Amino acid sequence: MVAVDLEGPYEPRVRRADLGAAGVTSDLGRGLQGSEPSAPGDSEAPPYRMFRWERSIPLRGSAAALCNNLSVLQLPARNLTYFGVVHGPSAQLLSAAPEGVPLAQRQLHAKEGAGVSPPLITQVHWCVLPFRVLLVLTSHRGIQMYESNGYTMVYWHALDSGDASPVQAVFARGIAASGHFICVGTWSGRVLVFDIPAKGPNIVLSEELAGHQTPITDIATEPAQGQDCVADMVTADDSGLLCVWRSGPEFTLLTRIPGFGVPCPSVQLWQGIIAAGYGNGQVHLYEAATGNLHVQINAHARAICALDLAPEVGKLLSAGEDTFVHIWKLSRSPESGYIEVEHCHGECVSDTQLCGARFCDSSGSSFAVTGYDLAEIRRFSSV
């Protein structure tokens, strides 16, 4: 196992820690501002920035202080990008041109049930299925599914609070698409699996997955590409426990990765590598097939609030409550097959408690962030 430290505010490095057969110590780069190593004998080489701050997109209200509070859907055919952000009892949906000019903005509200106050929304997320795209909204009342533009609601699932104690909060949180299924986590630790038809509203709750005892925080999936016995979904919870699943007509629990008393607010899955971000600021990289820990990165000084992946290039985006965003490059050693990581870029979003971060394209050439009490989406693109 390899552990990565941020030694001081600007020095991400690898330190030797129970390396075993993969025991290699290497420098991951200099500077959290994307600077290149200086040329030999030149200690004053100018810094090189990989990303620049682009035009921000204004919001009608600031983002709520929720982890993973940003969803992005790119529509290349229409030269548009959709953004979704939660603000209390409403979700703000925006469309923007490539240069960041906002074209349209609207609000969605959680379906109201019994109760005096409107229910709070916990997450908004676009689910890209093989045959359609649905917008999923979760709240303290239930789960709402819309067509991708948010205008037509096609399904509503009310949460059953029968098993909850009077003092226990009831909510849904954690959304991901897997094949023709949409999976949604709940406060009880169960994961609801919905079977989505090619068109129309005939959505069916096909299965409930029981692997967790504490509330689900996040769900990540990747295409199984027709391989048998491949781990293609991972779920995380408030205790830090990860459950690794194989999807199909019936989902199968393959392995559990124990927690260590720290929540895991965000998780991603890429080519059999699980990236898990924890409340202590660490990012752990696991082998999905075995659950073995390969790399531990001390990435942030405070809790991690969001992870995202650019699947075409294996870039990992991490955002923390320490105001920093980092970009890491994941790969496998061609000789040993061990997971390797390289620090590529760091960005400080000053005086901002970050709560959401997403790549805006699958190649990782641009990303966006949201922050609590920040009435805009800040965008960055590669230089």
Coordinates of C-alpha atoms in Angstrom, one line a residue:
M1 CA 0.0 0.0 0.0
V2 CA 1.3 3.5 -0.9
A3 CA 0.4 6.5 1.2
V4 CA 0.5 10.1 -0.2
D5 CA 1.0 13.1 2.0
L6 CA 0.6 16.8 1.4
E7 CA 3.7 17.8 3.3
G8 CA 3.0 21.4 4.1
P9 CA 0.6 23.5 2.0
Y10 CA 2.2 23.0 -1.4
E11 CA 4.1 19.7 -1.4
P12 CA 2.2 16.5 -2.4
R13 CA 4.5 13.5 -2.1
V14 CA 4.5 9.8 -1.7
R15 CA 5.8 8.3 1.5
R16 CA 6.7 4.6 2.1
A17 CA 4.1 2.8 4.2
D18 CA 3.8 -1.0 4.1
L19 CA 4.5 -1.0 0.4
G20 CA 4.9 -4.8 0.0
A21 CA 5.5 -5.9 -3.5
A22 CA 4.5 -2.6 -4.9
G23 CA 7.2 -0.7 -2.9
V24 CA 8.1 2.3 -5.0
T25 CA 8.7 5.8 -3.7
S26 CA 8.3 8.7 -6.1
D27 CA 7.6 12.4 -6.2
L28 CA 4.1 13.3 -7.4
G29 CA 5.0 16.8 -8.5
R30 CA 5.5 20.2 -7.1
G31 CA 2.9 22.6 -6.0
L32 CA -0.8 22.6 -5.6
Q33 CA -1.1 25.3 -8.2
G34 CA -0.3 23.1 -11.1
S35 CA 3.4 24.2 -11.3
E36 CA 5.9 22.1 -13.2
P37 CA 9.2 20.9 -11.7
S38 CA 11.9 23.5 -12.3
A39 CA 14.6 22.8 -14.9
P40 CA 17.9 21.5 -13.5
G41 CA 19.8 24.3 -11.9
D42 CA 16.9 26.8 -12.4
S43 CA 15.1 27.4 -9.1
E44 CA 13.2 30.3 -10.5
A45 CA 11.3 28.6 -13.4
P46 CA 8.0 30.3 -13.9
P47 CA 4.9 28.4 -12.7
Y48 CA 2.7 26.8 -15.2
R49 CA -1.0 26.7 -14.6
M50 CA -3.0 23.8 -16.1
F51 CA -6.4 25.5 -15.6
R52 CA -7.7 29.0 -15.7
W53 CA -10.8 30.5 -14.1
E54 CA -13.5 31.1 -16.6
R55 CA -16.7 33.1 -16.5
S56 CA -18.9 32.1 -13.5
I57 CA -22.6 31.1 -13.9
P58 CA -24.9 33.1 -11.5
L59 CA -27.4 31.3 -9.3
R60 CA -30.6 32.6 -7.8
G61 CA -29.5 31.4 -4.4
S62 CA -26.4 29.8 -2.9
A63 CA -25.8 26.1 -2.9
A64 CA -26.9 24.2 0.2
A65 CA -24.1 22.8 2.4
L66 CA -24.5 19.2 1.0
C67 CA -21.8 16.9 -0.2
N68 CA -21.9 16.2 -4.0
N69 CA -24.1 19.3 -4.5
L70 CA -23.5 19.7 -8.2
S71 CA -24.6 17.7 -11.2
V72 CA -23.4 18.3 -14.8
L73 CA -24.9 17.0 -18.0
Q74 CA -23.1 17.8 -21.3
L75 CA -25.1 17.9 -24.5
P76 CA -22.5 18.1 -27.3
A77 CA -25.1 17.8 -30.1
R78 CA -26.8 21.0 -28.8
N79 CA -23.6 22.7 -27.7
L80 CA -25.1 23.0 -24.2
T81 CA -24.2 22.0 -20.6
Y82 CA -26.8 21.5 -17.9
F83 CA -26.0 22.2 -14.3
G84 CA -28.1 21.2 -11.2
V85 CA -27.6 22.6 -7.7
V86 CA -29.7 22.0 -4.5
H87 CA -30.8 25.1 -2.6
G88 CA -33.0 24.1 0.5
P89 CA -36.4 22.9 -0.7
S90 CA -35.6 23.6 -4.4
A91 CA -33.2 22.5 -7.1
Q92 CA -31.9 25.0 -9.5
L93 CA -31.4 23.8 -13.1
L94 CA -29.4 25.9 -15.5
S95 CA -28.3 25.6 -19.2
A96 CA -25.2 27.4 -20.4
A97 CA -23.3 27.9 -23.6
P98 CA -19.7 26.8 -23.8
E99 CA -18.4 30.2 -22.9
G100 CA -20.5 30.1 -19.7
V101 CA -23.4 32.4 -20.8
P102 CA -26.5 31.3 -18.9
L103 CA -29.3 30.6 -21.4
A104 CA -32.1 29.3 -19.1
Q105 CA -32.7 28.8 -15.4
R106 CA -35.6 27.2 -13.6
Q107 CA -36.4 25.6 -10.2
L108 CA -37.8 22.2 -9.2
H109 CA -39.4 21.6 -5.9
A110 CA -39.7 18.4 -3.9
K111 CA -43.2 16.8 -4.0
E112 CA -44.9 17.7 -0.7
G113 CA -46.5 15.2 1.6
A114 CA -47.7 15.2 5.2
G115 CA -45.9 17.9 7.2
V116 CA -46.0 21.6 7.9
S117 CA -42.8 22.8 6.1
P118 CA -41.7 21.9 2.5
P119 CA -39.4 19.0 2.4
L120 CA -35.7 19.6 1.8
I121 CA -34.0 18.2 -1.3
T122 CA -30.9 16.1 -0.6
Q123 CA -29.5 15.6 -4.1
V124 CA -30.1 16.2 -7.8
H125 CA -28.4 14.1 -10.5
W126 CA -28.7 13.3 -14.2
C127 CA -28.7 9.6 -14.9
V128 CA -27.5 8.6 -18.4
L129 CA -29.0 5.3 -19.4
P130 CA -28.4 3.5 -22.7
F131 CA -31.6 4.7 -24.2
R132 CA -32.6 7.9 -22.3
V133 CA -31.5 10.4 -19.8
L134 CA -33.5 11.1 -16.6
L135 CA -33.1 13.7 -13.9
V136 CA -33.5 12.3 -10.4
L137 CA -34.3 14.4 -7.4
T138 CA -34.2 13.0 -3.8
S139 CA -35.7 14.6 -0.7
H140 CA -36.9 13.9 2.8
R141 CA -40.2 12.7 1.2
G142 CA -39.2 10.6 -1.7
I143 CA -37.7 10.2 -5.1
Q144 CA -38.8 12.1 -8.2
M145 CA -37.7 11.3 -11.8
Y146 CA -38.0 13.7 -14.7
E147 CA -37.2 13.8 -18.3
S148 CA -33.7 15.3 -18.8
N149 CA -35.0 18.9 -19.1
G150 CA -36.8 18.8 -15.8
Y151 CA -40.2 19.7 -17.3
T152 CA -42.0 16.4 -17.2
M153 CA -42.1 14.2 -14.1
V154 CA -42.3 10.5 -15.1
Y155 CA -42.2 8.8 -11.7
W156 CA -42.6 9.4 -8.0
H157 CA -41.6 7.1 -5.2
A158 CA -42.7 7.9 -1.6
L159 CA -40.3 6.9 1.2
D160 CA -41.8 4.5 3.8
S161 CA -40.9 5.8 7.2
G162 CA -42.5 2.9 9.0
D163 CA -39.3 1.4 10.2
A164 CA -37.8 4.7 11.3
S165 CA -37.7 5.9 14.9
P166 CA -39.5 9.1 15.8
V167 CA -36.1 11.0 16.0
Q168 CA -34.6 9.5 12.9
A169 CA -34.5 11.6 9.7
V170 CA -36.0 9.9 6.7
F171 CA -34.4 10.8 3.3
A172 CA -33.0 9.4 0.1
R173 CA -29.4 10.2 -1.0
G174 CA -26.9 8.7 -3.4
I175 CA -28.0 8.3 -7.1
A176 CA -26.4 6.4 -10.0
A177 CA -27.4 4.6 -13.2
S178 CA -26.3 1.1 -13.9
G179 CA -27.4 -0.3 -17.3
H180 CA -31.2 0.1 -17.5
F181 CA -31.4 0.5 -13.7
I182 CA -31.3 3.6 -11.5
C183 CA -30.1 3.0 -7.9
V184 CA -30.9 5.3 -5.1
G185 CA -29.7 5.1 -1.5
T186 CA -31.8 5.7 1.6
W187 CA -31.5 6.7 5.3
S188 CA -31.9 3.1 6.4
G189 CA -28.9 1.8 4.4
R190 CA -31.0 0.1 1.8
V191 CA -30.5 0.8 -1.9
L192 CA -33.6 0.9 -4.1
V193 CA -33.1 -0.4 -7.6
F194 CA -35.6 0.9 -10.3
D195 CA -36.0 -0.8 -13.6
I196 CA -36.3 1.9 -16.3
P197 CA -38.1 1.3 -19.6
A198 CA -36.9 2.6 -22.9
K199 CA -39.6 5.3 -22.8
G200 CA -42.7 6.2 -20.8
P201 CA -43.5 6.2 -17.1
N202 CA -43.7 2.5 -16.4
I203 CA -40.8 2.5 -13.9
V204 CA -40.8 -0.4 -11.4
L205 CA -39.0 -0.8 -8.1
S206 CA -37.4 -4.2 -8.9
E207 CA -35.1 -4.8 -5.9
E208 CA -33.9 -3.5 -2.5
L209 CA -30.3 -4.1 -1.7
A210 CA -29.4 -4.7 2.0
G211 CA -25.7 -4.3 2.7
H212 CA -25.5 -1.2 4.9
Q213 CA -26.7 -0.5 8.4
T214 CA -26.2 3.3 8.3
P215 CA -27.5 6.0 5.8
I216 CA -26.1 5.8 2.2
T217 CA -24.0 8.7 1.2
D218 CA -23.1 8.0 -2.4
I219 CA -23.2 5.4 -5.2
A220 CA -20.9 5.0 -8.1
T221 CA -21.1 2.8 -11.2
E222 CA -19.3 2.0 -14.4
P223 CA -20.2 -0.1 -17.5
A224 CA -19.5 -3.8 -17.0
Q225 CA -18.8 -4.1 -20.8
G226 CA -20.2 -7.6 -20.9
Q227 CA -17.7 -9.2 -18.5
D228 CA -18.9 -11.8 -16.0
C229 CA -18.3 -11.4 -12.3
V230 CA -17.1 -7.8 -12.7
A231 CA -17.7 -5.3 -9.9
D232 CA -19.5 -2.4 -11.6
M233 CA -21.2 -0.6 -8.6
V234 CA -20.0 0.6 -5.2
T235 CA -22.1 2.1 -2.4
A236 CA -20.8 4.1 0.6
D237 CA -22.4 5.0 3.9
D238 CA -22.0 7.3 6.9
S239 CA -19.8 4.8 8.8
G240 CA -17.3 4.6 5.9
L241 CA -18.3 1.1 4.8
L242 CA -18.2 0.4 1.1
C243 CA -20.1 -2.4 -0.5
V244 CA -19.1 -3.7 -4.0
W245 CA -21.8 -5.1 -6.3
R246 CA -22.2 -6.8 -9.6
S247 CA -25.3 -5.5 -11.4
G248 CA -27.7 -7.6 -13.4
P249 CA -31.3 -8.9 -13.3
E250 CA -30.4 -9.5 -9.6
F251 CA -27.6 -7.5 -8.0
T252 CA -25.0 -9.5 -6.2
L253 CA -22.9 -8.3 -3.3
L254 CA -19.3 -9.2 -4.0
T255 CA -17.3 -7.8 -1.1
R256 CA -17.4 -5.3 1.8
I257 CA -14.6 -2.8 2.5
P258 CA -14.8 -2.0 6.2
G259 CA -15.0 1.6 7.4
F260 CA -12.8 3.1 10.1
G261 CA -15.2 5.4 12.0
V262 CA -15.1 8.2 9.4
P263 CA -17.9 8.9 6.9
C264 CA -17.3 8.4 3.2
P265 CA -19.3 11.2 1.5
S266 CA -18.2 10.5 -2.0
V267 CA -17.1 7.5 -4.1
Q268 CA -16.1 6.9 -7.8
L269 CA -15.4 3.8 -9.8
W270 CA -13.1 3.5 -12.9
Q271 CA -11.6 0.5 -14.6
G272 CA -11.9 -1.7 -11.5
I273 CA -10.4 1.1 -9.2
I274 CA -12.6 2.4 -6.4
A275 CA -11.8 6.0 -5.3
A276 CA -13.3 6.8 -1.9
G277 CA -13.2 10.3 -0.3
Y278 CA -13.5 10.4 3.5
G279 CA -14.4 12.9 6.2
N280 CA -10.8 13.1 7.4
G281 CA -9.6 14.5 4.0
Q282 CA -8.1 11.2 2.8
V283 CA -8.7 9.6 -0.6
H284 CA -8.3 5.8 -0.7
L285 CA -7.8 3.8 -3.9
Y286 CA -9.0 0.2 -3.7
E287 CA -9.0 -2.8 -6.0
A288 CA -12.7 -3.3 -6.7
A289 CA -12.4 -7.1 -7.3
T290 CA -10.7 -7.8 -4.0
G291 CA -11.3 -4.8 -1.8
N292 CA -7.6 -4.4 -1.1
L293 CA -6.3 -0.9 -0.4
H294 CA -3.5 0.1 -2.8
V295 CA -3.1 3.9 -2.2
Q296 CA -3.9 6.3 0.6
I297 CA -3.7 10.0 -0.2
N298 CA -3.8 12.7 2.5
A299 CA -5.4 14.9 -0.1
H300 CA -7.2 17.6 2.0
A301 CA -6.8 19.3 5.4
R302 CA -10.6 19.0 6.0
A303 CA -13.4 16.7 5.0
I304 CA -13.8 15.8 1.3
C305 CA -17.1 16.9 -0.1
A306 CA -17.0 15.6 -3.7
L307 CA -15.1 13.3 -6.1
D308 CA -15.6 13.0 -9.8
L309 CA -13.9 11.1 -12.6
A310 CA -13.1 11.9 -16.3
P311 CA -13.4 8.3 -17.7
E312 CA -11.6 8.9 -21.0
V313 CA -8.3 9.8 -19.3
G314 CA -8.6 8.5 -15.7
K315 CA -8.5 11.9 -14.0
L316 CA -9.9 12.1 -10.5
L317 CA -11.2 15.4 -9.1
S318 CA -11.4 15.9 -5.4
A319 CA -12.8 18.9 -3.5
G320 CA -12.6 19.5 0.2
E321 CA -13.9 21.9 2.9
D322 CA -10.4 23.3 3.0
T323 CA -11.2 25.4 -0.1
F324 CA -8.9 23.3 -2.4
V325 CA -9.7 21.3 -5.5
H326 CA -7.1 18.7 -6.7
I327 CA -6.8 16.7 -9.9
W328 CA -5.1 13.3 -9.8
K329 CA -4.2 11.0 -12.7
L330 CA -5.0 7.3 -12.0
S331 CA -3.4 4.5 -13.9
R332 CA -2.1 0.9 -13.6
S333 CA 1.5 -0.2 -13.8
P334 CA 1.8 -2.2 -17.1
E335 CA 4.3 -4.6 -15.4
S336 CA 2.7 -5.3 -12.0
G337 CA -0.9 -4.1 -12.5
Y338 CA -0.7 -2.1 -9.3
I339 CA -2.7 1.2 -9.1
E340 CA -0.6 4.3 -9.5
V341 CA -1.5 8.0 -8.9
E342 CA 0.0 11.3 -9.9
H343 CA -0.9 14.7 -8.7
C344 CA -1.7 17.0 -11.7
H345 CA -3.2 20.2 -10.4
G346 CA -4.4 22.1 -7.3
E347 CA -6.7 25.1 -7.2
C348 CA -7.7 27.2 -4.2
V349 CA -11.2 28.7 -4.3
S350 CA -10.6 31.3 -1.6
D351 CA -12.9 31.9 1.3
T352 CA -15.3 29.2 0.1
Q353 CA -16.7 26.1 1.8
L354 CA -16.9 23.9 -1.3
C355 CA -19.8 21.4 -1.5
G356 CA -19.8 20.2 -5.1
A357 CA -17.3 19.6 -7.9
R358 CA -17.7 18.0 -11.3
F359 CA -15.8 17.6 -14.5
C360 CA -17.7 19.3 -17.4
D361 CA -16.6 16.8 -20.0
S362 CA -15.4 13.2 -20.1
S363 CA -11.8 14.2 -21.0
G364 CA -11.3 16.3 -17.9
S365 CA -10.4 19.5 -19.7
S366 CA -12.8 21.6 -17.6
F367 CA -14.5 21.4 -14.2
A368 CA -17.0 23.4 -12.1
V369 CA -17.4 23.9 -8.3
T370 CA -20.1 25.1 -6.0
G371 CA -19.8 26.5 -2.5
Y372 CA -22.0 27.2 0.5
D373 CA -23.1 30.8 0.6
L374 CA -21.7 31.3 -3.0
A375 CA -24.3 32.4 -5.4
E376 CA -22.5 31.2 -8.5
I377 CA -21.0 28.2 -10.2
R378 CA -17.3 28.7 -10.7
R379 CA -15.9 27.2 -13.9
F380 CA -12.3 26.3 -14.8
S381 CA -10.9 25.1 -18.1
S382 CA -7.5 23.8 -19.3
V383 CA -5.0 26.4 -20.6

